[in-house]
């Protein structure tokens, strides 16, 4: 596109598109082509002439198109292409579009000058609008040939040839017009090709081991040798059209059988060929040494790997003037061509490498940074890293602690605050500067976090005693607490909870663990992992290989997951020589959703040979019309877009294929397979044009596009014809496929989890797995309300969790969702919605709550569990104030959702309140391992190793009794006589004996304190509440204590005192000890063994007569003093109304056998009220 003359910048706004030159200097004119072309502004309007017969219009010219900056029909360009077809001085110009619309009727702003031409600029048009494609013509004298022409001067000499040796250049010459009044006709400059001088001859340095050097001196030639080869695609199918290259030069293409033949290649072992095929990684192969006249190569290509991030940039804190480095590491079959770095979403450099170094930092450089890598296989973005830039004298950490309330024992009511709470303070675990060296590193050698610098012991006055507590008085920058993240759980069948026994668990293609006999597993998350992708493989071939993206707690600790596995479909026998059609759809009474059609002779062995014979075909379909299958969905339904963003998919069904030889069970691949999706099942018409077929990459857990689907009609019978979306696929090394559409209507839903129904900020629980199932739009939106489209899970942090969800701004009920929460296998309860909505409890105020249509799962049927709620995911309106503060946030407002204040709207879950109370002298949040503090009185002395200890107590009493363990330093000089903490637990009544109950009470384990200098035998007192007498002590426990001095005094028969054993004794002693990297997991396992009364089993039913350490007999008289659980009920009754706590506690005791409730049951229950509605 040519440069616009400066005259183009001087515009006059006119209302006509015809322009002439009347003996004056022509000028460029700007025209707004809308409204009337007439105007009363006579001065700015050019004269319009009635031209006589001595003028005529030229033909129409169109030498440019409106791409780039606009459409430019310049007179110079037209003369270049059409020479003398335009007169030297046109009188006027006329413009129209290629659709024959006059320029004045297009509504576009255009410019014209008869002596220069016509132009339209895209930037001057309306939003998201470009110029039309214009053609122009000029008004010229009829007899253009009789015009008197000026006279040219002589041509100059030809310029020297600029070409170098062996190259071609252009010589030019010019001439001048000698006439001052008449223009000259013809070119002013001419050019001709010329050759550069001969290059000096250089001898070829290439030496050939065999054969001779070719003319280009780039390889050796062996005329008598022939190279034969065959190329196969991923999965063994023939690779037609693969390019065979040598040093970048194309030698040949493979034929329809994937074969090639190349004469003259030397088999010297030094010749390397490159094989290239679309969708596959380029493959280099050396021609092996040989003395034969013919060599044969067999090449197997691999699928092109999309780029994936191996390491993300780390967040950093620096001071002004220091240096920070951010790094990203990306891998794929082809390496990235470029790296781009972004600061607060603005591109920093057009091209850079994988490391970004920022020197001499300034405050304005603070913010978020991320990297985007591009390569032949696409683009990928890293996670964002945050850079804090502090002033040279600014505190890296705020020395003033944040408020943090702890719950006090039942007899420690504080009149000063009118509550059972005391503020002990805490320090946020944010990144700080610390003591850094001057080296430029991707990852700091030592990580520094804000933590406790000073603590102060204070005494809290309780009823009759002083309770010590450690209060944070100052925060500072220190080394971060080392933590380990763990995921654990069970892999079980989605239909009946059958465990996957002794299955393999893979990560990045490497087996890292196995499941146990009961399907249990535990995996430690590798450091710096951002996305944990695990694949579960069943050795028994009962279940489909299942790839899951498991959220985990980045602060450390264990997160429980139940992996639901689809059972493999029973195989059917088909013939490889016939056309076979398999129908997929699992909902009874409804048409199949998908058909797979396999033409004859389409099966291949893994070595590429065509298979003939009977095929055992198993195709397992995950039907989204069955809501209970949502938890069995593979991966997390995401893909990477063209710009490297991770984007969501909405599924219309997944299917896993397994083809094997019926004779020897050999795996088979298949090509030319057709997939038919019944378009009647796609209720959202806009999805028909965007439906694609995807396959799952088990290493990344991301879906990759296999192809698009096109609409076709297919006759099913003489009287019935159905419309299908049809696509083609090959079944190769990947066996899991998905019919999905990208969905861009996205929001986030804010959810918080709590330890109880008090719903206070200090009662929030981290590490809860909150899951959201996206449902198809409701019936009023022309869709099927029973089908699900997406399943997402997020881990709660200190400020809750933000769950991605599909949403709609136009209709509140367009999208709905079910939300559930799970902690360690225990499903949390949602806030009730019946008999009346309580906005204060739910956490969302009216009228937005009614718009969201909040419903707990038992809203219409009280027999259904209370562990889920449904909402309409109504996108907040920017013009409605009450919708701008949660709980639904627009997709672009994720940060606002994550950082929302506690007072902002949110949905709530709470644990079914347990019959126990924990108090630590040194506060510690078991959900946040970074809250651990170095102190001799810490309950857990080592942050990377947590040891849980329980003692089992049998109670003879018609009442359930509260039992306390009082834990003090026993033998360590730094802690002797000082309180570690208290544990209160209520006994559980025996199901068969009304006067018998038992309780497992936690106590502080003996062992090394944090300095690892010497052991401390914890002085433990077990104190039943009320009028109780110690009747029995386990003889083996008593013998152990006598033999391991010192021996605690036990004169008071209403309690039991011991110096806790250093050894993990086991069930024969009534002591249960478990060590784990996560405190909650350690306690869960130890408690399960204590309930069971064994050292290796587990139970959620209390076995009152098994594995007992102590036995007390308690009187019938009720205790008049309010116990801890009664006081908690009283405190809650000020806020919560509803079911009585006594009933709930008894229900909890009866539920011990099934506390790990199944989410599948909940999903099945959710469909019951739906059925009533619809």
mmCIF file with all atom_site columns, N, CA and C in Angstrom, residues 727-762:
data_model
loop_
_atom_site.group_PDB
_atom_site.id
_atom_site.type_symbol
_atom_site.label_atom_id
_atom_site.label_alt_id
_atom_site.label_comp_id
_atom_site.label_asym_id
_atom_site.label_entity_id
_atom_site.label_seq_id
_atom_site.pdbx_PDB_ins_code
_atom_site.Cartn_x
_atom_site.Cartn_y
_atom_site.Cartn_z
_atom_site.occupancy
_atom_site.B_iso_or_equiv
_atom_site.pdbx_formal_charge
_atom_site.auth_seq_id
_atom_site.auth_comp_id
_atom_site.auth_asym_id
_atom_site.auth_atom_id
_atom_site.pdbx_PDB_model_num
ATOM 1   N N  . UNK A 1 727 ? -18.673 -36.115 12.045 1.00 0.00 ? 727 UNK A N  1
ATOM 2   C CA . UNK A 1 727 ? -17.245 -35.832 12.003 1.00 0.00 ? 727 UNK A CA 1
ATOM 3   C C  . UNK A 1 727 ? -16.456 -37.106 11.780 1.00 0.00 ? 727 UNK A C  1
ATOM 4   N N  . UNK A 1 728 ? -15.200 -36.943 11.394 1.00 0.00 ? 728 UNK A N  1
ATOM 5   C CA . UNK A 1 728 ? -14.316 -38.078 11.152 1.00 0.00 ? 728 UNK A CA 1
ATOM 6   C C  . UNK A 1 728 ? -13.226 -38.107 12.221 1.00 0.00 ? 728 UNK A C  1
ATOM 7   N N  . UNK A 1 729 ? -12.774 -39.302 12.545 1.00 0.00 ? 729 UNK A N  1
ATOM 8   C CA . UNK A 1 729 ? -11.732 -39.434 13.552 1.00 0.00 ? 729 UNK A CA 1
ATOM 9   C C  . UNK A 1 729 ? -10.924 -40.695 13.284 1.00 0.00 ? 729 UNK A C  1
ATOM 10  N N  . UNK A 1 730 ? -9.752  -40.742 13.889 1.00 0.00 ? 730 UNK A N  1
ATOM 11  C CA . UNK A 1 730 ? -8.914  -41.934 13.885 1.00 0.00 ? 730 UNK A CA 1
ATOM 12  C C  . UNK A 1 730 ? -8.694  -42.346 15.332 1.00 0.00 ? 730 UNK A C  1
ATOM 13  N N  . UNK A 1 731 ? -8.769  -43.633 15.585 1.00 0.00 ? 731 UNK A N  1
ATOM 14  C CA . UNK A 1 731 ? -8.542  -44.147 16.930 1.00 0.00 ? 731 UNK A CA 1
ATOM 15  C C  . UNK A 1 731 ? -7.127  -44.699 16.961 1.00 0.00 ? 731 UNK A C  1
ATOM 16  N N  . UNK A 1 732 ? -6.238  -43.949 17.619 1.00 0.00 ? 732 UNK A N  1
ATOM 17  C CA . UNK A 1 732 ? -4.823  -44.305 17.612 1.00 0.00 ? 732 UNK A CA 1
ATOM 18  C C  . UNK A 1 732 ? -4.375  -44.532 19.051 1.00 0.00 ? 732 UNK A C  1
ATOM 19  N N  . UNK A 1 733 ? -3.328  -43.810 19.469 1.00 0.00 ? 733 UNK A N  1
ATOM 20  C CA . UNK A 1 733 ? -2.822  -44.050 20.812 1.00 0.00 ? 733 UNK A CA 1
ATOM 21  C C  . UNK A 1 733 ? -3.722  -43.444 21.880 1.00 0.00 ? 733 UNK A C  1
ATOM 22  N N  . UNK A 1 734 ? -4.560  -42.477 21.514 1.00 0.00 ? 734 UNK A N  1
ATOM 23  C CA . UNK A 1 734 ? -5.501  -41.910 22.471 1.00 0.00 ? 734 UNK A CA 1
ATOM 24  C C  . UNK A 1 734 ? -6.849  -42.615 22.321 1.00 0.00 ? 734 UNK A C  1
ATOM 25  N N  . UNK A 1 735 ? -7.440  -42.917 23.482 1.00 0.00 ? 735 UNK A N  1
ATOM 26  C CA . UNK A 1 735 ? -8.665  -43.719 23.442 1.00 0.00 ? 735 UNK A CA 1
ATOM 27  C C  . UNK A 1 735 ? -9.855  -43.023 24.088 1.00 0.00 ? 735 UNK A C  1
ATOM 28  N N  . UNK A 1 736 ? -9.701  -41.775 24.525 1.00 0.00 ? 736 UNK A N  1
ATOM 29  C CA . UNK A 1 736 ? -10.803 -41.077 25.166 1.00 0.00 ? 736 UNK A CA 1
ATOM 30  C C  . UNK A 1 736 ? -11.157 -39.833 24.362 1.00 0.00 ? 736 UNK A C  1
ATOM 31  N N  . UNK A 1 737 ? -12.425 -39.724 23.993 1.00 0.00 ? 737 UNK A N  1
ATOM 32  C CA . UNK A 1 737 ? -12.873 -38.642 23.117 1.00 0.00 ? 737 UNK A CA 1
ATOM 33  C C  . UNK A 1 737 ? -14.063 -37.919 23.742 1.00 0.00 ? 737 UNK A C  1
ATOM 34  N N  . UNK A 1 738 ? -14.302 -36.711 23.228 1.00 0.00 ? 738 UNK A N  1
ATOM 35  C CA . UNK A 1 738 ? -15.284 -35.827 23.835 1.00 0.00 ? 738 UNK A CA 1
ATOM 36  C C  . UNK A 1 738 ? -15.957 -35.010 22.744 1.00 0.00 ? 738 UNK A C  1
ATOM 37  N N  . UNK A 1 739 ? -17.265 -34.850 22.830 1.00 0.00 ? 739 UNK A N  1
ATOM 38  C CA . UNK A 1 739 ? -18.013 -33.986 21.931 1.00 0.00 ? 739 UNK A CA 1
ATOM 39  C C  . UNK A 1 739 ? -18.343 -32.720 22.701 1.00 0.00 ? 739 UNK A C  1
ATOM 40  N N  . UNK A 1 740 ? -17.661 -31.632 22.359 1.00 0.00 ? 740 UNK A N  1
ATOM 41  C CA . UNK A 1 740 ? -17.735 -30.416 23.170 1.00 0.00 ? 740 UNK A CA 1
ATOM 42  C C  . UNK A 1 740 ? -17.857 -29.174 22.314 1.00 0.00 ? 740 UNK A C  1
ATOM 43  N N  . UNK A 1 741 ? -18.292 -28.106 22.980 1.00 0.00 ? 741 UNK A N  1
ATOM 44  C CA . UNK A 1 741 ? -18.259 -26.769 22.377 1.00 0.00 ? 741 UNK A CA 1
ATOM 45  C C  . UNK A 1 741 ? -17.577 -25.820 23.365 1.00 0.00 ? 741 UNK A C  1
ATOM 46  N N  . UNK A 1 742 ? -16.736 -24.907 22.874 1.00 0.00 ? 742 UNK A N  1
ATOM 47  C CA . UNK A 1 742 ? -16.212 -23.859 23.761 1.00 0.00 ? 742 UNK A CA 1
ATOM 48  C C  . UNK A 1 742 ? -17.360 -22.955 24.201 1.00 0.00 ? 742 UNK A C  1
ATOM 49  N N  . UNK A 1 743 ? -17.354 -22.542 25.447 1.00 0.00 ? 743 UNK A N  1
ATOM 50  C CA . UNK A 1 743 ? -18.412 -21.681 26.000 1.00 0.00 ? 743 UNK A CA 1
ATOM 51  C C  . UNK A 1 743 ? -17.761 -20.463 26.628 1.00 0.00 ? 743 UNK A C  1
ATOM 52  N N  . UNK A 1 744 ? -18.216 -19.265 26.209 1.00 0.00 ? 744 UNK A N  1
ATOM 53  C CA . UNK A 1 744 ? -17.574 -18.042 26.691 1.00 0.00 ? 744 UNK A CA 1
ATOM 54  C C  . UNK A 1 744 ? -18.429 -17.262 27.683 1.00 0.00 ? 744 UNK A C  1
ATOM 55  N N  . UNK A 1 745 ? -19.604 -17.757 28.015 1.00 0.00 ? 745 UNK A N  1
ATOM 56  C CA . UNK A 1 745 ? -20.441 -17.074 29.017 1.00 0.00 ? 745 UNK A CA 1
ATOM 57  C C  . UNK A 1 745 ? -20.064 -17.621 30.392 1.00 0.00 ? 745 UNK A C  1
ATOM 58  N N  . UNK A 1 746 ? -19.108 -16.954 31.038 1.00 0.00 ? 746 UNK A N  1
ATOM 59  C CA . UNK A 1 746 ? -18.526 -17.518 32.254 1.00 0.00 ? 746 UNK A CA 1
ATOM 60  C C  . UNK A 1 746 ? -18.583 -16.532 33.411 1.00 0.00 ? 746 UNK A C  1
ATOM 61  N N  . UNK A 1 747 ? -18.689 -17.095 34.614 1.00 0.00 ? 747 UNK A N  1
ATOM 62  C CA . UNK A 1 747 ? -18.692 -16.315 35.843 1.00 0.00 ? 747 UNK A CA 1
ATOM 63  C C  . UNK A 1 747 ? -17.948 -17.093 36.920 1.00 0.00 ? 747 UNK A C  1
ATOM 64  N N  . UNK A 1 748 ? -17.868 -16.504 38.115 1.00 0.00 ? 748 UNK A N  1
ATOM 65  C CA . UNK A 1 748 ? -17.335 -17.195 39.291 1.00 0.00 ? 748 UNK A CA 1
ATOM 66  C C  . UNK A 1 748 ? -18.346 -17.074 40.425 1.00 0.00 ? 748 UNK A C  1
ATOM 67  N N  . UNK A 1 749 ? -18.451 -18.152 41.220 1.00 0.00 ? 749 UNK A N  1
ATOM 68  C CA . UNK A 1 749 ? -19.377 -18.200 42.352 1.00 0.00 ? 749 UNK A CA 1
ATOM 69  C C  . UNK A 1 749 ? -18.555 -18.307 43.631 1.00 0.00 ? 749 UNK A C  1
ATOM 70  N N  . UNK A 1 750 ? -18.806 -17.410 44.591 1.00 0.00 ? 750 UNK A N  1
ATOM 71  C CA . UNK A 1 750 ? -18.054 -17.369 45.840 1.00 0.00 ? 750 UNK A CA 1
ATOM 72  C C  . UNK A 1 750 ? -18.700 -18.278 46.879 1.00 0.00 ? 750 UNK A C  1
ATOM 73  N N  . UNK A 1 751 ? -17.876 -19.185 47.444 1.00 0.00 ? 751 UNK A N  1
ATOM 74  C CA . UNK A 1 751 ? -18.348 -20.135 48.458 1.00 0.00 ? 751 UNK A CA 1
ATOM 75  C C  . UNK A 1 751 ? -17.347 -20.149 49.605 1.00 0.00 ? 751 UNK A C  1
ATOM 76  N N  . UNK A 1 752 ? -17.849 -20.237 50.840 1.00 0.00 ? 752 UNK A N  1
ATOM 77  C CA . UNK A 1 752 ? -17.010 -20.387 52.023 1.00 0.00 ? 752 UNK A CA 1
ATOM 78  C C  . UNK A 1 752 ? -17.476 -21.602 52.819 1.00 0.00 ? 752 UNK A C  1
ATOM 79  N N  . UNK A 1 753 ? -16.520 -22.245 53.513 1.00 0.00 ? 753 UNK A N  1
ATOM 80  C CA . UNK A 1 753 ? -16.825 -23.398 54.364 1.00 0.00 ? 753 UNK A CA 1
ATOM 81  C C  . UNK A 1 753 ? -16.464 -23.066 55.807 1.00 0.00 ? 753 UNK A C  1
ATOM 82  N N  . UNK A 1 754 ? -17.262 -23.592 56.752 1.00 0.00 ? 754 UNK A N  1
ATOM 83  C CA . UNK A 1 754 ? -17.107 -23.249 58.161 1.00 0.00 ? 754 UNK A CA 1
ATOM 84  C C  . UNK A 1 754 ? -17.098 -24.512 59.022 1.00 0.00 ? 754 UNK A C  1
ATOM 85  N N  . UNK A 1 755 ? -16.470 -24.373 60.189 1.00 0.00 ? 755 UNK A N  1
ATOM 86  C CA . UNK A 1 755 ? -16.415 -25.498 61.123 1.00 0.00 ? 755 UNK A CA 1
ATOM 87  C C  . UNK A 1 755 ? -17.767 -25.765 61.776 1.00 0.00 ? 755 UNK A C  1
ATOM 88  N N  . UNK A 1 756 ? -18.602 -24.762 61.851 1.00 0.00 ? 756 UNK A N  1
ATOM 89  C CA . UNK A 1 756 ? -19.894 -24.902 62.504 1.00 0.00 ? 756 UNK A CA 1
ATOM 90  C C  . UNK A 1 756 ? -20.845 -23.912 61.875 1.00 0.00 ? 756 UNK A C  1
ATOM 91  N N  . UNK A 1 757 ? -22.052 -23.862 62.394 1.00 0.00 ? 757 UNK A N  1
ATOM 92  C CA . UNK A 1 757 ? -23.052 -22.943 61.862 1.00 0.00 ? 757 UNK A CA 1
ATOM 93  C C  . UNK A 1 757 ? -22.968 -21.555 62.483 1.00 0.00 ? 757 UNK A C  1
ATOM 94  N N  . UNK A 1 758 ? -21.829 -21.264 63.141 1.00 0.00 ? 758 UNK A N  1
ATOM 95  C CA . UNK A 1 758 ? -21.647 -19.909 63.664 1.00 0.00 ? 758 UNK A CA 1
ATOM 96  C C  . UNK A 1 758 ? -21.283 -18.936 62.546 1.00 0.00 ? 758 UNK A C  1
ATOM 97  N N  . UNK A 1 759 ? -20.693 -19.435 61.469 1.00 0.00 ? 759 UNK A N  1
ATOM 98  C CA . UNK A 1 759 ? -20.395 -18.635 60.275 1.00 0.00 ? 759 UNK A CA 1
ATOM 99  C C  . UNK A 1 759 ? -19.611 -17.371 60.609 1.00 0.00 ? 759 UNK A C  1
ATOM 100 N N  . UNK A 1 760 ? -18.561 -17.541 61.420 1.00 0.00 ? 760 UNK A N  1
ATOM 101 C CA . UNK A 1 760 ? -17.681 -16.424 61.752 1.00 0.00 ? 760 UNK A CA 1
ATOM 102 C C  . UNK A 1 760 ? -16.403 -16.521 60.919 1.00 0.00 ? 760 UNK A C  1
ATOM 103 N N  . UNK A 1 761 ? -15.709 -15.395 60.670 1.00 0.00 ? 761 UNK A N  1
ATOM 104 C CA . UNK A 1 761 ? -14.472 -15.449 59.872 1.00 0.00 ? 761 UNK A CA 1
ATOM 105 C C  . UNK A 1 761 ? -13.447 -16.414 60.456 1.00 0.00 ? 761 UNK A C  1
ATOM 106 N N  . UNK A 1 762 ? -13.331 -16.460 61.787 1.00 0.00 ? 762 UNK A N  1
ATOM 107 C CA . UNK A 1 762 ? -12.342 -17.340 62.404 1.00 0.00 ? 762 UNK A CA 1
ATOM 108 C C  . UNK A 1 762 ? -12.740 -18.807 62.327 1.00 0.00 ? 762 UNK A C  1
#
